[in-house]
Structure formats: C-alpha cells, structure tokens
Amino acid sequence: MLRINDDITLQDWEMTESFVRSSGPGGQNVNKVSTAVELRFEAARSPSLPDPVKARLKRLAGRRWTKEGAIIIQCEETRSQARNREIARVRLAELITRALVKPKRRIATKPTYGSVKRRLAAKKARSDVKSLRGRVDED
C-alpha cells in the first residue's frame, strides 16, 4: 500500500514490481543480482484517482504512460534492490502529487490604453531613426 496524501492511498494490486539486472554500477555483482526495479502502476483502472487527476497524470507521465493506461517507472540508481524499489515508489508518489494540483485558469486581459500608446510611440520613434539612415542627397 502506498499513501499519497490523506485522501489517496494506492492498493497493492494496482502496482506490480519486476526486478531485472541493472546496467549501472556494481562490478561483478551486476551480473548476478537483479537490482533494477520496474514499477508498473495501473493508473487508468485505479479507483483511487478521480478522472481529472488521471488526465493530468497522463499528460505529466509522457512516454512513461502505456497504451493500456499504465505508468512504468524504472530505477537502477543504486546497487540495492530495496533502495531502488523505494526510489521508484517515491517517484510515483511525486508524479501523482504533481497531478493532484489543479492548474490555475488563465484570465484573458487586454493591454491598457497607456501601454498601447507607449508601444506605438516607441515604434514611431524607432521608425524615424531607421528612416534617417541611408543615402544623403547632394544639394
């Protein structure tokens, strides 16, 4: 069971972990022990997450989101299987926590009358400077 916050707790059946051989540090140990973890979270089928959170989670997960609606997190940072497992679970919790935050709706605004006037005055001044460049007529 993975606790995200007071309201959301992920059950064990929603997550599966598989351990594979790591390509990271470890010397001869890397050829014997499966220390890298692949954590698979069935996000689309999860009853713990509301639909808006699932939509934001899909956008945040990016390439980690599969066609079946699962999130796959891989970790092979350390030589310890337990530590890699813990890091993967923390990453999943952080991803879900970021998806819980509802983005603020942007309110469209118009530029003020004074800012429009200043912008047009600056454009006119620059235009005048540029128009004075060029050939000088010999009189």
mmCIF file of C-alpha atoms in Angstrom:
data_model
loop_
_atom_site.group_PDB
_atom_site.id
_atom_site.type_symbol
_atom_site.label_atom_id
_atom_site.label_comp_id
_atom_site.label_asym_id
_atom_site.label_seq_id
_atom_site.Cartn_x
_atom_site.Cartn_y
_atom_site.Cartn_z
ATOM 1 C CA MET A 1 0.000 0.000 0.000
ATOM 2 C CA LEU A 2 1.343 3.441 -0.983
ATOM 3 C CA ARG A 3 -0.017 6.523 0.757
ATOM 4 C CA ILE A 4 -0.046 9.680 -1.396
ATOM 5 C CA ASN A 5 -1.957 12.048 0.903
ATOM 6 C CA ASP A 6 -4.827 11.869 3.429
ATOM 7 C CA ASP A 7 -7.413 11.109 0.727
ATOM 8 C CA ILE A 8 -5.496 8.940 -1.755
ATOM 9 C CA THR A 9 -3.937 5.573 -0.991
ATOM 10 C CA LEU A 10 -2.850 3.165 -3.719
ATOM 11 C CA GLN A 11 -3.571 -0.506 -3.142
ATOM 12 C CA ASP A 12 -1.003 -3.233 -3.756
ATOM 13 C CA TRP A 13 -2.953 -4.798 -6.648
ATOM 14 C CA GLU A 14 -2.668 -1.507 -8.613
ATOM 15 C CA MET A 15 1.147 -1.767 -8.638
ATOM 16 C CA THR A 16 3.404 -4.557 -9.842
ATOM 17 C CA GLU A 17 7.155 -4.650 -9.475
ATOM 18 C CA SER A 18 9.597 -6.655 -11.538
ATOM 19 C CA PHE A 19 13.305 -6.854 -10.944
ATOM 20 C CA VAL A 20 15.878 -7.116 -13.748
ATOM 21 C CA ARG A 21 19.625 -6.955 -13.991
ATOM 22 C CA SER A 22 20.941 -3.433 -13.760
ATOM 23 C CA SER A 23 23.353 -1.802 -16.168
ATOM 24 C CA GLY A 24 24.624 0.571 -13.501
ATOM 25 C CA PRO A 25 27.496 0.274 -11.016
ATOM 26 C CA GLY A 26 28.147 -2.938 -9.157
ATOM 27 C CA GLY A 27 31.142 -4.723 -10.618
ATOM 28 C CA GLN A 28 30.747 -8.500 -10.749
ATOM 29 C CA ASN A 29 27.636 -8.167 -8.608
ATOM 30 C CA VAL A 30 25.777 -6.617 -11.557
ATOM 31 C CA ASN A 31 25.950 -9.936 -13.452
ATOM 32 C CA LYS A 32 24.489 -11.983 -10.591
ATOM 33 C CA VAL A 33 21.819 -9.930 -8.842
ATOM 34 C CA SER A 34 18.671 -8.343 -10.287
ATOM 35 C CA THR A 35 18.734 -4.946 -8.599
ATOM 36 C CA ALA A 36 16.964 -2.678 -11.114
ATOM 37 C CA VAL A 37 13.247 -2.259 -10.473
ATOM 38 C CA GLU A 38 10.432 -1.648 -12.963
ATOM 39 C CA LEU A 39 7.333 -0.351 -11.186
ATOM 40 C CA ARG A 40 4.070 -0.603 -13.148
ATOM 41 C CA PHE A 41 1.060 1.346 -11.860
ATOM 42 C CA GLU A 42 -2.321 0.671 -13.483
ATOM 43 C CA ALA A 43 -3.408 4.317 -13.470
ATOM 44 C CA ALA A 44 -6.351 4.077 -15.881
ATOM 45 C CA ARG A 45 -8.002 1.284 -13.849
ATOM 46 C CA SER A 46 -7.225 2.812 -10.464
ATOM 47 C CA PRO A 47 -10.324 3.527 -8.347
ATOM 48 C CA SER A 48 -8.201 5.695 -6.043
ATOM 49 C CA LEU A 49 -7.740 8.522 -8.559
ATOM 50 C CA PRO A 50 -10.517 10.797 -9.885
ATOM 51 C CA ASP A 51 -10.814 11.246 -13.678
ATOM 52 C CA PRO A 52 -9.388 14.826 -13.829
ATOM 53 C CA VAL A 53 -6.316 13.673 -11.889
ATOM 54 C CA LYS A 54 -5.904 10.735 -14.301
ATOM 55 C CA ALA A 55 -5.981 13.131 -17.271
ATOM 56 C CA ARG A 56 -3.340 15.397 -15.711
ATOM 57 C CA LEU A 57 -1.288 12.331 -14.744
ATOM 58 C CA LYS A 58 -1.342 11.092 -18.342
ATOM 59 C CA ARG A 59 -0.027 14.451 -19.567
ATOM 60 C CA LEU A 60 2.679 14.594 -16.874
ATOM 61 C CA ALA A 61 3.791 10.984 -17.370
ATOM 62 C CA GLY A 62 4.534 11.477 -21.078
ATOM 63 C CA ARG A 63 6.410 8.473 -22.523
ATOM 64 C CA ARG A 64 6.036 6.540 -19.283
ATOM 65 C CA TRP A 65 2.262 6.179 -19.968
ATOM 66 C CA THR A 66 1.492 2.997 -21.952
ATOM 67 C CA LYS A 67 -1.349 2.310 -24.382
ATOM 68 C CA GLU A 68 -3.017 0.154 -21.740
ATOM 69 C CA GLY A 69 -3.125 3.107 -19.318
ATOM 70 C CA ALA A 70 -0.288 2.084 -17.030
ATOM 71 C CA ILE A 71 2.657 4.136 -15.825
ATOM 72 C CA ILE A 72 6.053 2.429 -15.895
ATOM 73 C CA ILE A 73 8.820 3.813 -13.692
ATOM 74 C CA GLN A 74 12.301 2.292 -13.908
ATOM 75 C CA CYS A 75 15.061 2.763 -11.358
ATOM 76 C CA GLU A 76 18.592 1.346 -11.358
ATOM 77 C CA GLU A 77 20.426 4.077 -9.473
ATOM 78 C CA THR A 78 21.811 2.069 -6.582
ATOM 79 C CA ARG A 79 23.244 -1.410 -6.033
ATOM 80 C CA SER A 80 20.487 -2.201 -3.552
ATOM 81 C CA GLN A 81 17.227 -3.712 -4.758
ATOM 82 C CA ALA A 82 15.337 -2.373 -1.737
ATOM 83 C CA ARG A 83 16.656 1.162 -2.232
ATOM 84 C CA ASN A 84 15.778 1.125 -5.954
ATOM 85 C CA ARG A 85 12.285 -0.064 -5.055
ATOM 86 C CA GLU A 86 11.903 2.755 -2.547
ATOM 87 C CA ILE A 87 13.144 5.381 -5.066
ATOM 88 C CA ALA A 88 10.665 4.148 -7.705
ATOM 89 C CA ARG A 89 7.770 4.357 -5.239
ATOM 90 C CA VAL A 90 8.794 7.889 -4.210
ATOM 91 C CA ARG A 91 8.934 8.932 -7.878
ATOM 92 C CA LEU A 92 5.438 7.571 -8.452
ATOM 93 C CA ALA A 93 4.128 9.382 -5.369
ATOM 94 C CA GLU A 94 5.719 12.666 -6.530
ATOM 95 C CA LEU A 95 4.206 12.278 -10.003
ATOM 96 C CA ILE A 96 0.733 11.688 -8.573
ATOM 97 C CA THR A 97 1.160 14.590 -6.132
ATOM 98 C CA ARG A 98 2.008 16.915 -9.037
ATOM 99 C CA ALA A 99 -1.093 15.663 -10.896
ATOM 100 C CA LEU A 100 -3.300 16.457 -7.886
ATOM 101 C CA VAL A 101 -2.614 20.192 -8.224
ATOM 102 C CA LYS A 102 -5.300 21.756 -10.390
ATOM 103 C CA PRO A 103 -3.751 24.365 -12.726
ATOM 104 C CA LYS A 104 -4.990 27.922 -12.366
ATOM 105 C CA ARG A 105 -7.291 29.047 -15.154
ATOM 106 C CA ARG A 106 -5.804 31.917 -17.129
ATOM 107 C CA ILE A 107 -7.945 35.035 -17.347
ATOM 108 C CA ALA A 108 -7.525 36.836 -20.660
ATOM 109 C CA THR A 109 -6.690 40.528 -20.270
ATOM 110 C CA LYS A 110 -6.358 43.467 -22.628
ATOM 111 C CA PRO A 111 -3.375 45.809 -22.630
ATOM 112 C CA THR A 112 -4.079 49.177 -21.016
ATOM 113 C CA TYR A 113 -4.659 52.258 -23.136
ATOM 114 C CA GLY A 114 -1.438 53.830 -21.872
ATOM 115 C CA SER A 115 0.685 50.760 -22.678
ATOM 116 C CA VAL A 116 -0.685 50.688 -26.234
ATOM 117 C CA LYS A 117 0.151 54.394 -26.663
ATOM 118 C CA ARG A 118 3.700 53.905 -25.308
ATOM 119 C CA ARG A 119 4.294 50.920 -27.598
ATOM 120 C CA LEU A 120 3.118 52.815 -30.677
ATOM 121 C CA ALA A 121 5.192 55.882 -29.721
ATOM 122 C CA ALA A 122 8.299 53.711 -29.335
ATOM 123 C CA LYS A 123 7.640 52.086 -32.728
ATOM 124 C CA LYS A 124 7.254 55.510 -34.344
ATOM 125 C CA ALA A 125 10.493 56.779 -32.773
ATOM 126 C CA ARG A 126 12.378 53.701 -33.970
ATOM 127 C CA SER A 127 10.872 54.085 -37.437
ATOM 128 C CA ASP A 128 12.036 57.693 -37.580
ATOM 129 C CA VAL A 129 15.592 56.681 -36.610
ATOM 130 C CA LYS A 130 15.685 53.998 -39.279
ATOM 131 C CA SER A 131 14.214 56.263 -41.957
ATOM 132 C CA LEU A 132 17.065 58.750 -41.424
ATOM 133 C CA ARG A 133 19.593 56.064 -42.355
ATOM 134 C CA GLY A 134 20.525 55.641 -45.978
ATOM 135 C CA ARG A 135 21.792 57.815 -48.775
ATOM 136 C CA VAL A 136 22.150 61.521 -48.303
ATOM 137 C CA ASP A 137 21.073 63.648 -51.264
ATOM 138 C CA GLU A 138 23.753 66.038 -52.507
ATOM 139 C CA ASP A 139 22.187 69.507 -52.896
#
